[in-house]
Coordinates of C-alpha atoms and ligand atoms in Angstrom, one line a residue:
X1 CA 9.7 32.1 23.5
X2 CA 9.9 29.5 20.9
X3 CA 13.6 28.8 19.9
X4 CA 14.0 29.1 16.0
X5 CA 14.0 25.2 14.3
X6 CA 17.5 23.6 13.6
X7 CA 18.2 22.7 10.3
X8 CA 17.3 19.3 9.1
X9 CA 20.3 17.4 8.4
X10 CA 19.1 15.9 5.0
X11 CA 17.2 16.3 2.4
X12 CA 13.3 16.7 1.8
X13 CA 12.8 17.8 5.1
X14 CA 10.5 20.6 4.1
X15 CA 8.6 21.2 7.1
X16 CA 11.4 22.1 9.6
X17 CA 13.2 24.6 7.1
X18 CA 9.1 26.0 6.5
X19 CA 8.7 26.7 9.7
X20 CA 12.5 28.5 10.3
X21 CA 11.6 30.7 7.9
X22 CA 8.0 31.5 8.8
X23 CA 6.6 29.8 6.2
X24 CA 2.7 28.2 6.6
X25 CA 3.2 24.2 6.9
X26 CA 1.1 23.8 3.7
X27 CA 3.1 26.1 1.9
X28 CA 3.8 25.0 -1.5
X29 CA 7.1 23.5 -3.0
X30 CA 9.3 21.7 -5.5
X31 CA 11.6 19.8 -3.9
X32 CA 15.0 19.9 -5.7
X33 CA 16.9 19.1 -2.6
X34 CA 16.5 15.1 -2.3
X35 CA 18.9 13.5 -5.0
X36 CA 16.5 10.9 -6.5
X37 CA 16.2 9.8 -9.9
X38 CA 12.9 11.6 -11.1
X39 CA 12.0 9.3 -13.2
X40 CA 11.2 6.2 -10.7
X41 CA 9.8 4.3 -9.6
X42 CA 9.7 1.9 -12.5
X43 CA 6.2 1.6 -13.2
X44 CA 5.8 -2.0 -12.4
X45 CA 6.7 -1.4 -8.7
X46 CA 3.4 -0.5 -7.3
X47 CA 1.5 -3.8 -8.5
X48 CA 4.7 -5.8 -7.5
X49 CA 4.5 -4.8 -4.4
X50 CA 0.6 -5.2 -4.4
X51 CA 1.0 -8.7 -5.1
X52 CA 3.7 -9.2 -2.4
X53 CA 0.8 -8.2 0.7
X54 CA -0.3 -12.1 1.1
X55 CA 3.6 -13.1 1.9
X56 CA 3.8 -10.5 4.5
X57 CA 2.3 -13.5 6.6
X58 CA 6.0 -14.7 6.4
X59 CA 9.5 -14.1 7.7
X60 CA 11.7 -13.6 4.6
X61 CA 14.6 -15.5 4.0
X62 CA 17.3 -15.1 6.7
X63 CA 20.1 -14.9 4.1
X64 CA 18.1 -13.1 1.1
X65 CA 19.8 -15.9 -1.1
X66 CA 17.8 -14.4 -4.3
X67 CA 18.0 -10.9 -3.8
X68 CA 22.2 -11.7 -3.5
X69 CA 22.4 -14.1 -6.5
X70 CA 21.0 -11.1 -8.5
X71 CA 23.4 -9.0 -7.3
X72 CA 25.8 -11.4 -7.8
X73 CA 25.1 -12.2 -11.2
X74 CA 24.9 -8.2 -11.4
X75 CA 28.5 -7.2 -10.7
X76 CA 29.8 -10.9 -11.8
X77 CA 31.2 -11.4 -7.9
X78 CA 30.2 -14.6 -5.8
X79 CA 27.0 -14.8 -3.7
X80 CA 29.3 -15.1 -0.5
X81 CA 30.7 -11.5 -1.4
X82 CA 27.2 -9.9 -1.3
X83 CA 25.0 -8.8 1.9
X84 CA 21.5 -7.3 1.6
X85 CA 21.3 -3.9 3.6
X86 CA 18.3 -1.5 4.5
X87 CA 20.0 0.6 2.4
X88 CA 22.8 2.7 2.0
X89 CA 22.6 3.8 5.4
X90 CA 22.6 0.6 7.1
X91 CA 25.7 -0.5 5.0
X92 CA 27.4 2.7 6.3
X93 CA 26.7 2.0 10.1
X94 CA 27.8 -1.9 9.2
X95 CA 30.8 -0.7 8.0
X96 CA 31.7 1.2 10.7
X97 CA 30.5 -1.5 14.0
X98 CA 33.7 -3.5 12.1
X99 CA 36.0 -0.7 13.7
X100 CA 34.4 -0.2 17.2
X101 CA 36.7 1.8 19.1
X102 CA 39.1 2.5 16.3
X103 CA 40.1 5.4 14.3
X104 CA 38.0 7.0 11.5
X105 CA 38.9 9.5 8.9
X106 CA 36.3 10.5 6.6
X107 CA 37.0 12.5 3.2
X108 CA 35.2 15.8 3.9
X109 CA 33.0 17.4 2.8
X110 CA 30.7 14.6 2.3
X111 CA 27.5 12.5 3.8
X112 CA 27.3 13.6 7.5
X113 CA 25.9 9.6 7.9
X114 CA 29.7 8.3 7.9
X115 CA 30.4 10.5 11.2
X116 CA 27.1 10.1 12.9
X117 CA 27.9 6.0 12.1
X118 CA 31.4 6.5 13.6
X119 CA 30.3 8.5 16.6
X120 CA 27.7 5.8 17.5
X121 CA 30.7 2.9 18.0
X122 CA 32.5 5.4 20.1
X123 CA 35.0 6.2 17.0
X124 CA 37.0 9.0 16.6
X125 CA 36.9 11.4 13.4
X126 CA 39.5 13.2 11.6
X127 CA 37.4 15.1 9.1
X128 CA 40.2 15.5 5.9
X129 CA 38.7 18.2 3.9
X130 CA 39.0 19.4 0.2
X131 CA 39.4 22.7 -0.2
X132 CA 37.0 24.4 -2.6
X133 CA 36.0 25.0 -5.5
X134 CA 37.9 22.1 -7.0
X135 CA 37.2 19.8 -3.8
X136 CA 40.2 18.0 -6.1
X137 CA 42.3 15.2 -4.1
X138 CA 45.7 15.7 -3.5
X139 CA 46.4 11.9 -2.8
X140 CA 50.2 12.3 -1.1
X141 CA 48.6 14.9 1.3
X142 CA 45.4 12.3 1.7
X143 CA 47.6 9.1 2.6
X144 CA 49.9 11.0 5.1
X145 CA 46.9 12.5 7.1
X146 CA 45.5 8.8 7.1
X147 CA 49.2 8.6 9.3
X148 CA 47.2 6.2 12.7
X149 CA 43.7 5.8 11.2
X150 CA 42.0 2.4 11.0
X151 CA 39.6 3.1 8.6
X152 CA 38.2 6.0 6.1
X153 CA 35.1 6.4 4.7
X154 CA 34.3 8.6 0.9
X155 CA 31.8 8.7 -1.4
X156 CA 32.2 8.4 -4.9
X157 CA 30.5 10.1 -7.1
X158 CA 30.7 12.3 -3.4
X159 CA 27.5 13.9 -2.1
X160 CA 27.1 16.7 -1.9
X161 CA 30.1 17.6 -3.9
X162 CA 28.9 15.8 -6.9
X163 CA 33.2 14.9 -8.1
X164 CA 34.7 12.2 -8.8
X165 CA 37.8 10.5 -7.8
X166 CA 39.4 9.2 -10.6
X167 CA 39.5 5.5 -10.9
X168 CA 43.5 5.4 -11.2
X169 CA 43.4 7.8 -8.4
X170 CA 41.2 5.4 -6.6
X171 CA 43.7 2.2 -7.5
X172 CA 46.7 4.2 -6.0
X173 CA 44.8 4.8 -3.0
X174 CA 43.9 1.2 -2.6
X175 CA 47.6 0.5 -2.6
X176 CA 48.9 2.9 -0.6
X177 CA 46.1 2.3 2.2
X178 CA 46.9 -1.4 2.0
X179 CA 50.6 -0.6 2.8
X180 CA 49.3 1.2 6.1
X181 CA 47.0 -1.2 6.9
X182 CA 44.1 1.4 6.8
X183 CA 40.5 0.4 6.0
X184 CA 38.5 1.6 2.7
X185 CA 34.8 2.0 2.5
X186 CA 33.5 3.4 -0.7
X187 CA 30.2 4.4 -0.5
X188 CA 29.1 4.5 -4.2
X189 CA 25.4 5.2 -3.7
X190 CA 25.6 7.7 -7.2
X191 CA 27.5 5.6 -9.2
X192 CA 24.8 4.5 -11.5
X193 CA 24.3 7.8 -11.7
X194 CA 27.4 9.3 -12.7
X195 CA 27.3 11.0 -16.4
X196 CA 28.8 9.4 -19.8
X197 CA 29.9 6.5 -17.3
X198 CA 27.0 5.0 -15.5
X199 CA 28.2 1.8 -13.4
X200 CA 31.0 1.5 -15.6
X201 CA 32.4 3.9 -13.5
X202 CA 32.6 1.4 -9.9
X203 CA 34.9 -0.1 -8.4
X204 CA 33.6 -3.3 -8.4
X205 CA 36.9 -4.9 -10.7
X206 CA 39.0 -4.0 -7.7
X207 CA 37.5 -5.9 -5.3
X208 CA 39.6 -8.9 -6.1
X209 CA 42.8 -7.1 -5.1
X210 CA 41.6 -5.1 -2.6
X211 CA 40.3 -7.2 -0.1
X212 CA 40.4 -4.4 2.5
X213 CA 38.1 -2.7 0.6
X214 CA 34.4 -2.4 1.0
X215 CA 31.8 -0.9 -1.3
X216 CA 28.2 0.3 -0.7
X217 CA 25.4 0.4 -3.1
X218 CA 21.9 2.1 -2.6
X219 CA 19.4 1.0 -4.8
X220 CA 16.9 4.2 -3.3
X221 CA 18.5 6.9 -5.4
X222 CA 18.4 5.1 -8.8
X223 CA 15.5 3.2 -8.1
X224 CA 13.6 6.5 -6.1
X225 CA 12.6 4.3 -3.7
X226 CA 13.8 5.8 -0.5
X227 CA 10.7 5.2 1.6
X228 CA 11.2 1.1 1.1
X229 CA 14.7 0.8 1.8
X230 CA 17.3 -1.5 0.2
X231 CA 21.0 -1.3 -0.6
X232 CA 24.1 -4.2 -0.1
X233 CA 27.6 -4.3 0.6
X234 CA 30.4 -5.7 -1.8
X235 CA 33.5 -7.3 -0.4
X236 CA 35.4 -10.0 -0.1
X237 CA 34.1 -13.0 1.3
X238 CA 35.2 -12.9 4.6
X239 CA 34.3 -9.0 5.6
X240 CA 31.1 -10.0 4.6
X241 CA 30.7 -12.6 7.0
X242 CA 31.7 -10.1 9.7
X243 CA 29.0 -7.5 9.0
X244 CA 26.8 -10.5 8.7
X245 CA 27.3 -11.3 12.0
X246 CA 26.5 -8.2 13.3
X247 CA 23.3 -7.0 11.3
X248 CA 20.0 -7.7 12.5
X249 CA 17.9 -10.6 11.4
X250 CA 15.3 -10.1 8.8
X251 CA 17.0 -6.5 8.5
X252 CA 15.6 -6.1 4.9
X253 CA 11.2 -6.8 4.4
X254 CA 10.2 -9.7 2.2
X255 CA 8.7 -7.1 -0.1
X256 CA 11.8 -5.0 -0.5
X257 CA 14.0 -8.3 -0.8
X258 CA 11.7 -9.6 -3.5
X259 CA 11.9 -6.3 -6.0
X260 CA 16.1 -6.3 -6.2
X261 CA 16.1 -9.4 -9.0
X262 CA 13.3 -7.3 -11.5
X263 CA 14.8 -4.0 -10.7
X264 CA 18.7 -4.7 -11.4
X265 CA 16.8 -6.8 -14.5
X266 CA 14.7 -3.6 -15.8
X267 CA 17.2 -2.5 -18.4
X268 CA 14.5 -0.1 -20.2
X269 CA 14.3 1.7 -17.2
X270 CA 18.3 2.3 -17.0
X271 CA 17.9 3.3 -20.4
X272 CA 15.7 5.8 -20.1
X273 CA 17.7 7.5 -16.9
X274 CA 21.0 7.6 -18.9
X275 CA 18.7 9.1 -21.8
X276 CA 17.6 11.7 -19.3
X277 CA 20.9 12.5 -17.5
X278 CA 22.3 12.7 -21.0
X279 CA 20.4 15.5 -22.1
X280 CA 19.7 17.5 -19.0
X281 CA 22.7 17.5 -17.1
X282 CA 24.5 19.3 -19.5
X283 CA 22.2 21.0 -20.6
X284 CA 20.9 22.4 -16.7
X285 CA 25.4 22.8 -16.3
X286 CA 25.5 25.5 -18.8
X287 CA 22.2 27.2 -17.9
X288 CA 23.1 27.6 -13.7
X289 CA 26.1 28.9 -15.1
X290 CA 24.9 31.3 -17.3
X291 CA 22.1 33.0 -14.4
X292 CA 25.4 33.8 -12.1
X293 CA 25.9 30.9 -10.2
X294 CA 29.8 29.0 -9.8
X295 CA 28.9 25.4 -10.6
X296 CA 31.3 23.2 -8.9
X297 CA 32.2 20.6 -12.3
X298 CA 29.6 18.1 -11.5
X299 CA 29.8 14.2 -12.3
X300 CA 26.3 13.2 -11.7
X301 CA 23.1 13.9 -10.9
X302 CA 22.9 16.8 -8.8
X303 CA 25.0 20.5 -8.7
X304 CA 26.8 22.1 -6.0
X305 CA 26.6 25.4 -6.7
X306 CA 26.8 28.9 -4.9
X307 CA 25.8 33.3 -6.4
X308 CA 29.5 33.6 -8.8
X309 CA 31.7 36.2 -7.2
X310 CA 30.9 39.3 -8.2
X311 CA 26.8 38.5 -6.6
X312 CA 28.4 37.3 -4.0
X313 CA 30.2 41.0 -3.8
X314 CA 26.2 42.3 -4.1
X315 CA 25.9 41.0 -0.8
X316 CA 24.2 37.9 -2.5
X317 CA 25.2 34.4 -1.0
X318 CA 24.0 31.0 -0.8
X319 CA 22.1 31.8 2.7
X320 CA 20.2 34.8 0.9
X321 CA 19.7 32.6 -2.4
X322 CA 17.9 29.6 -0.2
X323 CA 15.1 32.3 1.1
X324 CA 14.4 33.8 -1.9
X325 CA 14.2 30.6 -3.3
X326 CA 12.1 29.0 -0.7
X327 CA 10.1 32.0 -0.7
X328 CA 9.4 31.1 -4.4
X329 CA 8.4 27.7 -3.8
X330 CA 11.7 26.1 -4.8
X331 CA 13.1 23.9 -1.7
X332 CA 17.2 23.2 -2.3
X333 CA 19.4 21.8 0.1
X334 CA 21.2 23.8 2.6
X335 CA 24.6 23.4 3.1
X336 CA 24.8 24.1 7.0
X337 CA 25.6 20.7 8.2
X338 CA 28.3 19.5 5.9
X339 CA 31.6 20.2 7.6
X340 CA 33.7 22.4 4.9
X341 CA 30.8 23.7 3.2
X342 CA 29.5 25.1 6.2
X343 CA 26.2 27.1 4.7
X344 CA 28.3 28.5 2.1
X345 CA 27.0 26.2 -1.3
X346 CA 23.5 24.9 -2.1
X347 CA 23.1 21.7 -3.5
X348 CA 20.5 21.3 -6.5
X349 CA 18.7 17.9 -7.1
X350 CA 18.5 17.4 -11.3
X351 CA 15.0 17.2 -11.8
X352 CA 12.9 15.9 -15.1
X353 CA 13.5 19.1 -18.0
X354 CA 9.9 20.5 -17.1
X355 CA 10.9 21.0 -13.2
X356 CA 14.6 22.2 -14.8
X357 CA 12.9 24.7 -16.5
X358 CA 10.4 25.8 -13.9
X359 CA 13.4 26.6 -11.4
X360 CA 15.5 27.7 -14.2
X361 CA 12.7 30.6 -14.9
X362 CA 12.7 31.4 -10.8
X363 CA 16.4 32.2 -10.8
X364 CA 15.6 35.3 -13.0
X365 CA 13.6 36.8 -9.8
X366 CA 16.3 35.6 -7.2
X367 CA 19.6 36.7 -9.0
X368 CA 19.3 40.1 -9.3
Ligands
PLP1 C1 26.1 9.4 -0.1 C2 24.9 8.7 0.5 N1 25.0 7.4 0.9 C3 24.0 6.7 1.4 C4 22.8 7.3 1.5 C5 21.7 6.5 2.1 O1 20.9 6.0 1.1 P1 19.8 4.9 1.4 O2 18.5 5.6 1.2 O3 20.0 3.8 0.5 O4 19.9 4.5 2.9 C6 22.6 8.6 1.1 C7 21.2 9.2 1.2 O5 21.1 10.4 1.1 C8 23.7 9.3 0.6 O6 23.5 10.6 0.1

């Protein structure tokens, strides 16, 4: 007898959860469960890329000096505090071969990729999670449960949480895990994402302080390029010599390595995300809100959200919300695999207004 599919641990991974529930491979779906800027990619990309094919002939440069003075020049740090990742989620296993052996913490619940990471260098985890709703930080009770570790990971804006440690939060943190001796990697793959704020909202000013701090950008969520990989590290000059030393040569493609300069430069297309995030987060906040669900307060550009109590009384909860969605054609993401959450929440991708609406209008049928 077949055994029933696991579920996938991220994202977009419609054909697994199709099959799990019984579902014909071709069945159709909108995907609201990947958390990528609907709007990309910019335009340009495609022919960019087109006229990259002849240099695929070559090795790219081994230290991506370009692609890292843009970022530089980006974030106004030096060149030397700057390494070129396949994206976010080679940052994050990076990060964590600098603490082989050692002790992790990771704030919980969060990206399962920072305890996958750990696990691969033989790490241990202490999974410190924040109770819900509010998923708030109490940062006394944070710092004493970091009491032995070497290193802990968080996400800010967090996935799949969608809150938002607050930046004097974040600068009492940095001192009081300096103090310890205790590691910080701050993965801020949302942060040009995050509402009213926009990168204004990173960490980047506290690097100079903070030299035990590290912080990782993606540029697929912003960008939506997740299929060509690319993201860096920021830190001080030093750390980034370290994870240097132990990434792979020619870890990012030519072609990838050659878009970072005329993405971070396209400022019409930042303009037009922050025009859309403007008008339909809020506007998709007050409308989940209003068809029964609890809305965790949400800081960027996705919801976690679960049936409000008295469905949830019904007998309706987030498990028998994802079928009858997915039996509508409207894929979300599970919650199953995100220690704390547990299957208990769904997380919703915000989509351009015309997909809003569409799922919007197929909440009627499944919240009753
Ligand atoms: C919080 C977080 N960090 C990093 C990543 C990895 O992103 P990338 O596509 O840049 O590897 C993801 C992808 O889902 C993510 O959710």
């Amino acid at each position: 007898m077949l055994s029933t599919p696991s579920w996938p641990s991220h994202g977009g991974q419609s054909a697994a959860l199709l099959q799990r529930f019984g579902l014909p491979p071709d069945y159709p779906l909108e995907d609201f469960s990947a958390n990528l800027n609907p709007l990309g990619p910019p335009e340009w990309v495609a022919e960019a890329l087109s006229s990259q094919l002849l240099a695929l002939k070559h090795y790219p440069a081994p230290d991506y000096g370009a692609a890292r003075e843009a970022i530089a020049a980006y974030h106004r740090v030096a060149v030397e505090q700057v390494l070129l990742t396949n994206g976010g989620a080679e940052a994050i296993f990076l990060a964590a071969s600098l603490h082989a052996g050692q002790k992790a913490g990771v704030l919980a619940p969060s990206f399962g990729e920072y305890a996958r990471a750990c696990h691969a260098y033989q790490m241990p985890v202490t999974s410190i999670t924040l109770p819900a709703p509010a998923f708030a930080l109490d940062l006394d009770a944070f710092v004493a449960a970091l009491e032995g570790i070497d290193v802990v990971f968080l996400c800010r804006p967090n996935n799949p949480t969608a809150t938002l440690i607050s930046f004097d939060d974040m600068q009492a943190l940095l001192a009081r895990t300096a103090a310890i001796n205790c590691r910080v990697v701050v993965d801020e793959a949302f942060i040009d994402m995050t509402v009213g704020r926009g990168e204004a909202a990173s960490l980047t000013p506290l690097l100079v302080d903070h030299p035990h701090m590290l912080l990782l950008r993606s540029m697929t969520k912003f960008f939506t390029l997740p299929g060509l990989r690319l993201g860096y590290v920021l830190a001080s000059a030093p750390l980034i010599r370290s994870l240097g030393a132990r990434q792979p040569p020619w870890s990012v493609n030519q072609m990838a390595a050659e878009l970072v300069a005329p993405l971070l430069a396209d400022q019409a297309f930042a303009e037009r995300t922050r025009t859309w995030l403007e008008i339909e987060h809020p506007r998709m906040a007050i409308a989940l809100r209003a068809k029964g669900l609890e809305v965790v307060p949400s800081t960027t550009n996705f919801f976690l959200v679960r049936p409000n109590n008295a469905l949830r009384e019904g007998g309706l909860d987030s498990n028998v919300l994802f079928e009858r969605l997915l039996q509508r054609g409207m894929l979300v993401r599970h919650t199953q695999n995100f220690s704390g959450l547990d299957g208990g929440w769904l997380r919703i991708a915000l989509r351009d207004a015309q997909a809003n609406h569409r799922l919007l209008k197929v909440f009627n049928d499944c919240l009753c």
